Amino acid sequence: MKFSDQVKIIDKQTIQEDVFTITFDHVPEMGLVKPGQFFNVACDTTLLRRPISVCEVTPTSIVLAIKVIGKGTAFLSKLRVGDQMEIMGPLGNGFDLVEDSKVLVVGGGIGVAPLKALFEAIKPKNISTDVIIGFRDQPYLLEAFQSSADRCTVVSETDAGYLKGYVSEPLRAHLEETQYDMVYVCGPLPMLKAVAHICNEKKVNAQLLMEEKMACGVGACLVCTCKIKEGDFGFKHKRMCVEGPMFYASEVIFDA
Amino acid sequence: MHNLSVNLNGLILKNPITVASGTYGFGREYADYMDLNQLGAISVKGITLEPREGNGGIRIVETPMGMLNSVGLQNPGVHAFIKNEIPFLRQFDLKIIANINGNTIEEYCEMAEILSGEDVDSIELNISCPNVKNGGVAFGTDPNVVKEVVRRVRKSTTKHLIVKLSPNVTDIKPIAKIAEDEGADCISLINTVSGMGIDIHKRKMILERGVGGLSGPAIKPIAIKLVHDVYKTVKIPILGMGGIISGEDAIEFMLAGATAVAIGTGNFTDPKLPEKVLKGMYQYLETYKFENAHALVGNI
């Protein structure tokens, strides 16, 4: 049996007005938890659970970083240390972790949360790890990247004292300068699409951590599918919760 | 110990708790979270003659206590079902209900013929899916087509036959009667309620086909009413469903006239829900001193 039960919240931190972290015990029944995997979290205010990626994984604890988007995440934001939270997981395939490589990590908004878990797992094992992260406004969850990335570029859409613009501009520049073996990406859909396009054009391997509204989280309901190339012209609808949420940029077909 | 076994006109379930087609895949998806031996039956994901990729675009809209879906019968096809899924499900003590769908009456018949020679316990004729262009709800809402499709599928198979009805009709009673008269062994209802959602910022339909199927607790009172309507109309047993998320909900369906119940969207809320509903049912029987689950059926 896989883990589906209540966990006790052992820490909660407010990161920004609408961004917070929740920490719970990493119990043995959860098994190995990979960066890019997620837990499906029950919310009292909604019928369906909310899929939340892991932001930090240690042998003893797991941290989720959550941005308040709607009713479900608003409910989670009101939970306190000591409260119980009903979760199932870990779910999904997670990132394929590379070693001895030159790696670039590209994130946007709350998409930096799973990249933090990824970064901590791959940083010690690779030749170099560069980071580009973008935010609409004020950045968050920067510390780990800034303190140990070989190069960390932060952009913001507003005048927040960082490079102004989108991640796509520094991405192009980085790809011109460095031959990366792998690019890891997570962020809003338009960003994923833009980054996938650039990486495919430059023929650089990229893993995209995709996002879609989900229901069951275990591959039964088929509401979270995305189009994945099959053969030269065909496609298959694959489930983000099982075959994903990580897909390679070269295999994803983005609808217009 | 109470006797929970129920008889759906020849299909005997060890308990009245089943899972609804389209919400439980082929069982394997939930096998890591639920002991499938606790289920009376599974109605598998709707299958078609050929594999289907289903609908494009957004497939789900969450609503207050419900959800709209537009999956469109994505499935691996009947042959892959026979080869890969029946042997898996046979490891468990539960009845297998094959939910079949077709573009034409001929396709429904062909599916029924193919499955007649296979190890399934029942065939559920899905003439109520709102998310496909052909067949589905277009068949199930026209009494003449219901008559024709049930009659011809009945002739195509000797298997136990369930006809799954749509709530999207003015009066469900004559349609249920036709299904009974044409040889259905059991009626299952309700399929999802047709619904629509609009993205007010893009000023576009959220779902690519516009329409989707509403499920979840939001539709439970509709389902209870229709189960009761059908109960008063036909003599064959009813497999009732629509928004069950607790043992109490399941009891309510049985009191309305269902002999067994199916859990659908509730599985998404809680993967252990079927065993919780079963436990709730035991407690109810205990509290009110019923000796068997059958005693609840239509008991109002």
XYZ file of C-alpha atoms in Angstrom:
556
model
C 0.000 0.000 0.000
C 1.122 3.532 -0.729
C 0.898 6.362 1.760
C -2.543 7.928 2.191
C -3.168 9.230 5.660
C -3.077 12.206 7.979
C 0.178 13.938 8.793
C 0.827 16.448 11.541
C 2.155 19.840 10.533
C 5.427 20.320 12.403
C 6.402 23.684 10.957
C 4.803 26.467 9.000
C 6.497 29.561 7.629
C 5.106 32.554 5.795
C 7.404 33.365 2.888
C 5.402 36.200 1.414
C 1.895 37.526 1.850
C 0.472 34.693 -0.303
C 3.282 32.130 -0.191
C 3.928 29.755 2.704
C 5.632 26.473 3.549
C 4.269 23.491 5.445
C 6.569 20.833 6.935
C 5.595 17.309 8.001
C 7.451 14.124 8.940
C 8.879 11.992 6.152
C 7.573 8.655 7.424
C 8.930 5.323 6.127
C 5.577 4.442 4.481
C 6.147 7.293 2.011
C 9.300 5.598 0.760
C 11.727 7.479 -1.420
C 10.437 10.919 -2.403
C 11.966 12.322 -5.595
C 12.222 15.968 -6.608
C 9.375 16.693 -9.033
C 6.975 14.339 -7.266
C 3.931 15.687 -5.484
C 1.412 14.954 -2.767
C -2.343 15.240 -3.295
C -3.570 17.260 -0.335
C -7.169 17.257 0.908
C -8.800 20.620 1.644
C -11.949 20.984 3.750
C -13.243 23.724 1.474
C -13.068 21.827 -1.818
C -14.267 18.462 -3.104
C -11.007 17.733 -4.907
C -7.505 17.544 -3.482
C -4.721 19.900 -4.482
C -1.552 18.488 -6.056
C 1.464 20.135 -4.406
C 5.090 19.472 -5.408
C 7.726 18.770 -2.808
C 10.018 21.728 -2.159
C 12.429 20.071 0.278
C 13.026 16.419 1.023
C 15.198 15.112 3.840
C 15.209 11.613 5.358
C 13.117 12.945 8.228
C 10.975 15.747 6.826
C 9.173 17.039 3.760
C 8.405 20.669 2.971
C 5.693 21.877 0.606
C 5.779 25.489 -0.627
C 2.324 26.739 -1.554
C 1.003 29.891 -3.182
C -2.569 30.919 -2.446
C -4.465 30.705 -5.740
C -8.023 29.711 -4.839
C -10.224 28.201 -2.144
C -8.151 25.047 -1.638
C -4.815 26.759 -1.147
C -6.504 29.472 0.952
C -7.717 26.703 3.277
C -4.208 25.233 3.489
C -2.777 28.674 4.272
C -4.900 28.778 7.433
C -3.577 25.494 8.827
C -1.286 25.814 11.835
C 1.533 23.882 13.452
C 0.010 20.862 15.201
C -2.937 20.596 12.786
C -3.524 17.403 10.842
C -3.420 17.393 7.065
C -4.774 14.566 4.890
C -2.354 13.701 2.091
C -1.523 10.919 -0.351
C 1.741 10.352 -2.146
C 4.377 10.756 -3.298
C 2.765 10.795 -6.751
C 4.059 11.242 -10.295
C 7.356 10.356 -11.929
C 9.564 13.239 -10.769
C 12.691 14.512 -12.482
C 15.334 12.265 -14.026
C 18.461 13.214 -12.084
C 21.702 13.608 -14.050
C 25.296 13.445 -12.802
C 28.661 14.812 -13.974
C 26.869 17.297 -16.219
C 26.498 20.973 -16.880
C 23.016 21.773 -15.677
C 20.730 24.775 -16.017
C 17.695 25.222 -13.769
C 14.946 27.558 -15.035
C 12.014 28.488 -12.812
C 9.147 30.929 -12.626
C 6.929 31.963 -9.711
C 5.885 29.156 -7.382
C 7.500 26.825 -9.943
C 10.752 27.440 -8.074
C 9.417 25.263 -5.223
C 10.047 21.843 -6.837
C 13.256 23.200 -8.374
C 14.597 23.841 -4.882
C 14.289 20.125 -4.041
C 15.834 19.294 -7.399
C 18.683 21.780 -6.983
C 19.638 20.414 -3.597
C 19.675 16.864 -4.960
C 21.752 17.548 -8.081
C 24.042 20.391 -7.065
C 26.711 18.210 -5.389
C 26.758 15.682 -8.227
C 27.290 17.856 -11.275
C 30.090 19.857 -12.888
C 28.177 23.107 -12.724
C 24.630 24.173 -11.913
C 23.384 27.521 -13.198
C 20.026 28.990 -12.287
C 17.645 31.460 -13.899
C 14.504 32.313 -11.979
C 11.771 34.785 -12.748
C 9.007 36.350 -10.731
C 6.082 38.609 -11.456
C 7.030 40.818 -8.544
C 9.204 40.222 -5.460
C 11.230 36.971 -5.546
C 11.041 34.248 -2.903
C 12.785 30.957 -2.015
C 16.004 32.423 -3.444
C 18.521 31.601 -0.702
C 19.535 28.090 -1.688
C 20.027 29.046 -5.314
C 21.874 32.278 -4.585
C 24.215 30.771 -2.049
C 25.353 27.750 -4.015
C 24.511 28.022 -7.716
C 27.506 28.562 -9.970
C 25.571 31.386 -11.547
C 22.182 32.662 -10.363
C 20.196 35.113 -12.472
C 16.987 36.599 -11.079
C 14.486 38.440 -13.246
C 11.271 40.188 -12.329
C 8.445 41.514 -14.467
C 8.107 44.583 -12.273
C 10.734 47.016 -11.103
C 11.795 45.024 -8.054
C 15.477 45.844 -8.285
C 16.269 42.771 -10.376
C 16.875 42.319 -14.063
C 13.557 43.316 -15.642
C 11.838 40.911 -18.020
C 11.257 37.215 -18.558
C 13.507 34.171 -18.112
C 13.602 33.625 -21.898
C 16.104 36.470 -22.460
C 18.845 35.282 -20.091
C 18.042 31.704 -21.174
C 18.979 32.475 -24.772
C 22.187 34.159 -23.623
C 23.119 31.221 -21.358
C 22.520 28.695 -24.138
C 24.758 30.741 -26.461
C 27.602 30.734 -23.950
C 27.393 27.277 -22.407
C 26.758 23.812 -23.764
C 24.326 22.454 -21.135
C 23.674 18.732 -20.831
C 20.322 19.209 -19.159
C 17.868 22.026 -18.489
C 15.294 21.584 -15.702
C 12.183 23.737 -15.969
C 9.136 24.532 -13.854
C 6.815 27.505 -14.003
C 3.577 28.807 -15.493
C 2.426 27.343 -18.813
C 3.452 30.280 -21.060
C 6.946 30.087 -19.564
C 7.168 26.299 -20.022
C 6.094 26.735 -23.618
C 8.623 29.489 -24.314
C 11.493 27.639 -22.618
C 10.619 24.356 -24.374
C 10.600 26.172 -27.700
C 14.024 27.722 -27.120
C 15.575 24.466 -25.841
C 14.148 22.464 -28.755
C 15.439 25.074 -31.207
C 18.928 24.875 -29.660
C 18.696 21.085 -29.404
C 19.308 21.088 -25.671
C 17.726 18.379 -23.510
C 15.119 19.823 -21.180
C 12.841 18.306 -18.545
C 9.604 20.197 -17.977
C 7.662 19.825 -14.760
C 4.140 20.386 -16.078
C 1.002 21.466 -14.269
C -2.653 20.713 -14.895
C -5.789 20.579 -12.806
C -6.093 17.085 -11.341
C -8.724 14.997 -9.607
C -7.678 11.496 -8.540
C -3.879 11.874 -8.727
C -3.453 8.157 -9.422
C -4.226 7.862 -13.137
C -7.849 6.772 -12.932
C -9.863 9.825 -13.969
C -7.878 11.014 -17.011
C -8.604 14.715 -16.537
C -4.965 15.846 -16.299
C -3.670 14.586 -19.629
C -1.357 16.377 -22.020
C -0.407 15.681 -25.612
C 2.807 13.721 -26.009
C 4.335 12.958 -29.420
C 3.956 9.389 -30.640
C 5.699 8.409 -33.854
C 6.341 11.060 -36.482
C 2.893 12.608 -36.652
C 0.785 11.120 -33.911
C 0.200 11.909 -30.273
C -1.008 10.219 -27.114
C -2.823 11.760 -24.187
C -0.599 10.939 -21.235
C -1.507 11.450 -17.608
C 0.416 14.165 -15.778
C -0.207 12.447 -12.461
C 1.361 9.122 -13.504
C 3.469 9.355 -16.675
C 4.243 12.988 -15.676
C 4.324 15.606 -14.326
C 7.848 15.553 -15.840
C 8.006 15.291 -19.602
C 10.894 16.067 -21.909
C 10.499 19.301 -23.886
C 11.122 17.372 -27.087
C 8.031 15.189 -26.587
C 5.387 17.691 -25.448
C 2.872 19.111 -27.919
C 1.578 22.452 -26.660
C -1.904 23.364 -27.819
C -2.141 26.818 -29.373
C -22.316 -10.554 11.152
C -24.814 -8.917 8.816
C -25.447 -10.313 5.390
C -24.401 -7.613 2.986
C -24.731 -9.639 -0.174
C -27.168 -8.367 -2.778
C -28.550 -9.877 -5.946
C -28.804 -7.675 -9.011
C -31.046 -10.079 -10.878
C -28.444 -12.783 -11.299
C -25.337 -10.722 -10.599
C -24.599 -11.496 -6.969
C -22.374 -9.031 -5.134
C -20.837 -9.857 -1.768
C -21.662 -6.318 -0.698
C -23.572 -3.430 -2.314
C -20.536 -1.167 -2.747
C -19.221 -0.782 -6.284
C -17.196 1.865 -8.078
C -18.543 3.811 -11.036
C -17.213 3.647 -14.555
C -14.722 6.379 -15.411
C -13.773 7.065 -11.811
C -11.693 4.005 -10.995
C -9.754 3.252 -14.156
C -9.360 -0.510 -14.345
C -8.894 -0.928 -10.598
C -5.102 -1.140 -10.742
C -4.838 2.634 -10.344
C -6.328 2.384 -6.851
C -4.911 -0.994 -5.848
C -2.083 0.685 -3.892
C -4.579 2.667 -1.816
C -7.592 0.396 -1.373
C -7.987 -3.339 -0.854
C -9.979 -4.119 -3.996
C -11.325 -7.246 -2.281
C -13.576 -4.907 -0.301
C -15.516 -3.949 -3.436
C -18.672 -5.738 -4.489
C -17.895 -4.875 -8.099
C -15.989 -2.530 -10.352
C -17.453 -0.951 -13.429
C -14.354 -0.327 -15.485
C -13.483 2.768 -17.489
C -15.803 2.990 -20.519
C -14.375 0.907 -23.332
C -14.816 1.110 -27.080
C -14.047 -1.163 -30.019
C -10.882 0.716 -30.951
C -8.554 2.604 -28.610
C -9.505 6.279 -28.185
C -7.430 9.293 -27.190
C -10.435 11.201 -25.817
C -11.106 14.928 -25.916
C -8.525 17.696 -26.241
C -8.252 20.886 -24.217
C -9.123 21.310 -20.570
C -10.991 18.273 -19.259
C -12.081 19.361 -15.792
C -13.827 22.248 -14.107
C -14.264 22.088 -10.358
C -17.627 23.387 -9.170
C -19.154 23.876 -5.720
C -19.300 20.268 -4.419
C -18.867 18.818 -7.842
C -16.878 18.695 -11.022
C -17.540 18.925 -14.738
C -15.541 16.531 -16.866
C -14.978 16.162 -20.558
C -12.689 13.166 -20.896
C -14.453 11.695 -23.894
C -13.902 7.971 -23.327
C -10.128 7.847 -23.588
C -9.455 4.105 -23.325
C -7.168 1.370 -24.667
C -9.935 -0.454 -26.581
C -11.784 -3.674 -25.839
C -8.967 -5.995 -26.916
C -6.377 -4.393 -24.631
C -8.972 -4.490 -21.848
C -9.432 -8.236 -22.344
C -5.714 -8.937 -22.573
C -4.354 -6.684 -19.810
C -7.110 -5.757 -17.412
C -9.345 -8.801 -16.912
C -6.449 -11.009 -15.673
C -5.369 -8.260 -13.273
C -8.872 -7.811 -11.839
C -9.385 -11.572 -11.502
C -6.775 -11.603 -8.737
C -9.394 -9.980 -6.533
C -12.685 -11.127 -5.095
C -15.003 -8.740 -6.937
C -17.374 -8.752 -9.897
C -16.214 -7.222 -13.175
C -18.647 -5.001 -15.028
C -17.529 -4.029 -18.536
C -18.864 -0.596 -19.455
C -19.283 -0.500 -23.243
C -19.684 2.391 -25.656
C -20.102 2.694 -29.389
C -20.602 5.155 -32.221
C -23.379 3.017 -33.691
C -25.784 0.313 -32.536
C -23.703 -2.153 -34.551
C -20.622 -1.235 -32.538
C -22.452 -1.770 -29.233
C -23.544 -5.183 -30.493
C -20.057 -6.097 -31.660
C -18.602 -5.154 -28.268
C -21.253 -7.232 -26.508
C -20.495 -10.199 -28.766
C -16.760 -9.937 -28.167
C -17.226 -9.718 -24.400
C -19.694 -12.625 -24.350
C -16.787 -14.988 -24.726
C -14.679 -13.273 -22.086
C -14.416 -13.508 -18.335
C -16.571 -10.551 -17.326
C -19.542 -10.838 -14.983
C -21.720 -8.174 -16.496
C -21.939 -5.738 -19.388
C -23.002 -2.171 -18.695
C -24.474 -0.553 -21.768
C -23.424 3.079 -21.563
C -25.994 5.063 -23.511
C -25.573 8.128 -21.362
C -22.044 9.551 -21.786
C -22.425 13.296 -22.438
C -18.865 13.725 -23.722
C -18.892 12.026 -27.114
C -20.268 13.101 -30.490
C -21.841 9.776 -31.424
C -23.632 7.220 -29.261
C -23.665 8.070 -25.557
C -26.324 10.438 -24.347
C -27.668 10.980 -27.880
C -28.786 7.320 -27.761
C -29.946 7.256 -24.174
C -32.330 10.194 -24.400
C -34.296 8.965 -27.419
C -36.808 6.253 -26.397
C -36.847 4.765 -29.902
C -33.078 4.396 -29.977
C -33.031 2.997 -26.429
C -35.528 0.369 -27.543
C -33.476 -0.561 -30.593
C -30.058 -0.607 -28.918
C -31.149 -2.570 -25.826
C -33.074 -5.082 -27.961
C -30.170 -5.688 -30.304
C -27.494 -5.821 -27.619
C -29.693 -8.215 -25.644
C -29.712 -10.524 -28.676
C -25.913 -10.228 -28.966
C -25.085 -11.564 -25.524
C -26.271 -13.883 -22.790
C -24.213 -12.001 -20.191
C -25.861 -10.115 -17.363
C -26.841 -6.773 -18.914
C -27.002 -3.433 -17.145
C -28.334 -0.374 -18.969
C -26.893 2.911 -17.707
C -29.310 5.793 -17.983
C -28.836 9.525 -18.313
C -30.489 12.064 -16.021
C -30.730 14.475 -18.964
C -34.326 13.632 -19.856
C -37.698 15.157 -19.044
C -39.072 11.866 -17.747
C -36.841 8.898 -17.028
C -39.679 6.464 -16.277
C -40.665 5.472 -19.846
C -37.005 5.032 -20.770
C -36.373 2.749 -17.812
C -39.486 0.768 -18.719
C -38.294 0.321 -22.297
C -34.905 -0.931 -21.053
C -36.678 -3.448 -18.820
C -39.070 -4.571 -21.544
C -36.227 -5.094 -23.985
C -34.379 -7.406 -21.651
C -32.094 -5.402 -19.367
C -31.289 -7.312 -16.170
C -30.536 -4.195 -14.167
C -30.558 -0.416 -14.534
C -27.738 1.801 -13.395
C -28.197 5.514 -12.868
C -27.369 8.295 -12.950
C -24.654 9.151 -15.436
C -23.421 12.738 -15.199
C -25.678 15.758 -15.586
C -24.932 17.902 -18.649
C -23.311 21.163 -17.683
C -21.223 24.028 -18.975
C -18.641 26.473 -17.716
C -17.427 29.753 -19.212
C -14.078 31.452 -18.653
C -15.239 35.029 -18.087
C -11.759 36.467 -18.634
C -11.204 34.818 -22.005
C -14.945 34.931 -22.765
C -14.738 31.367 -24.034
C -16.100 27.980 -23.082
C -13.738 26.305 -20.617
C -14.259 22.849 -22.128
C -13.402 22.383 -25.793
C -16.779 20.763 -26.510
C -18.570 23.372 -24.405
C -20.609 20.787 -22.557
C -19.308 18.413 -19.887
C -20.721 16.012 -17.319
C -21.389 17.209 -13.768
C -20.737 14.729 -10.963
C -20.157 14.778 -7.222
C -22.354 15.603 -4.201
C -23.900 18.513 -6.132
C -25.984 16.022 -8.138
C -26.988 13.675 -5.312
C -30.566 14.938 -4.799
C -31.182 14.643 -8.551
C -29.868 11.081 -8.487
C -31.928 10.079 -5.428
C -35.080 11.366 -7.094
C -34.408 9.568 -10.373
C -33.499 6.305 -8.627
C -36.803 6.507 -6.801
C -38.699 7.266 -10.037
C -37.163 4.212 -11.680
C -37.728 2.064 -8.594
C -41.443 2.790 -8.784
C -41.506 2.024 -12.510
C -39.568 -1.211 -13.064
C -39.189 -4.562 -11.326
C -35.531 -5.123 -12.195
C -32.940 -4.009 -9.645
C -31.146 -0.675 -9.677
C -27.473 0.168 -9.273
C -27.686 3.705 -7.909
C -25.049 6.416 -8.044
C -24.498 10.160 -8.049
C -22.528 12.049 -5.421
C -21.997 9.381 -2.753
C -19.327 10.458 -0.251
C -20.447 8.662 2.902
C -22.152 5.585 4.261
C -25.230 7.710 4.911
C -25.369 8.681 1.231
C -25.219 5.032 0.207
C -28.049 4.176 2.637
C -30.126 7.008 1.181
C -29.741 5.540 -2.316
C -30.810 2.111 -1.094
C -33.833 3.521 0.696
C -34.732 5.321 -2.542
C -34.761 1.957 -4.279
C -31.210 1.016 -5.277
C -30.134 -2.570 -4.578
C -26.464 -1.646 -4.890
C -24.591 1.637 -5.163
C -21.556 2.987 -6.986
C -19.027 5.472 -5.693
C -17.726 7.803 -8.370
C -16.239 11.236 -7.887
C -15.948 10.521 -4.149
C -12.998 8.248 -4.938
C -11.069 11.366 -5.954
C -11.766 13.017 -2.617
C -10.680 9.971 -0.655
C -9.098 6.867 -2.197
C -10.247 4.817 0.792
C -13.867 5.958 0.498
C -15.367 2.592 -0.613
C -14.182 0.879 2.566
C -15.431 3.793 4.673
C -18.838 3.639 2.992
C -18.962 -0.095 3.630
C -18.134 0.455 7.286
C -20.841 3.140 7.498
C -23.340 0.726 6.020
C -22.470 -1.934 8.628
C -22.956 0.590 11.400
C -26.344 1.624 10.051
C -27.545 -1.979 9.822
C -26.318 -2.515 13.345
C -27.943 0.623 14.739
C -31.331 -0.050 13.180
C -31.195 -3.828 13.619
C -31.453 -4.795 9.972
C -30.243 -8.311 9.328
C -29.337 -7.793 5.730
C -28.613 -5.018 3.272
C -31.431 -6.108 1.001
C -33.940 -5.064 3.632
C -33.030 -1.442 2.980
C -34.047 -1.400 -0.669
C -36.943 1.000 -1.167
C -37.679 0.822 2.565
C -39.365 4.222 3.003
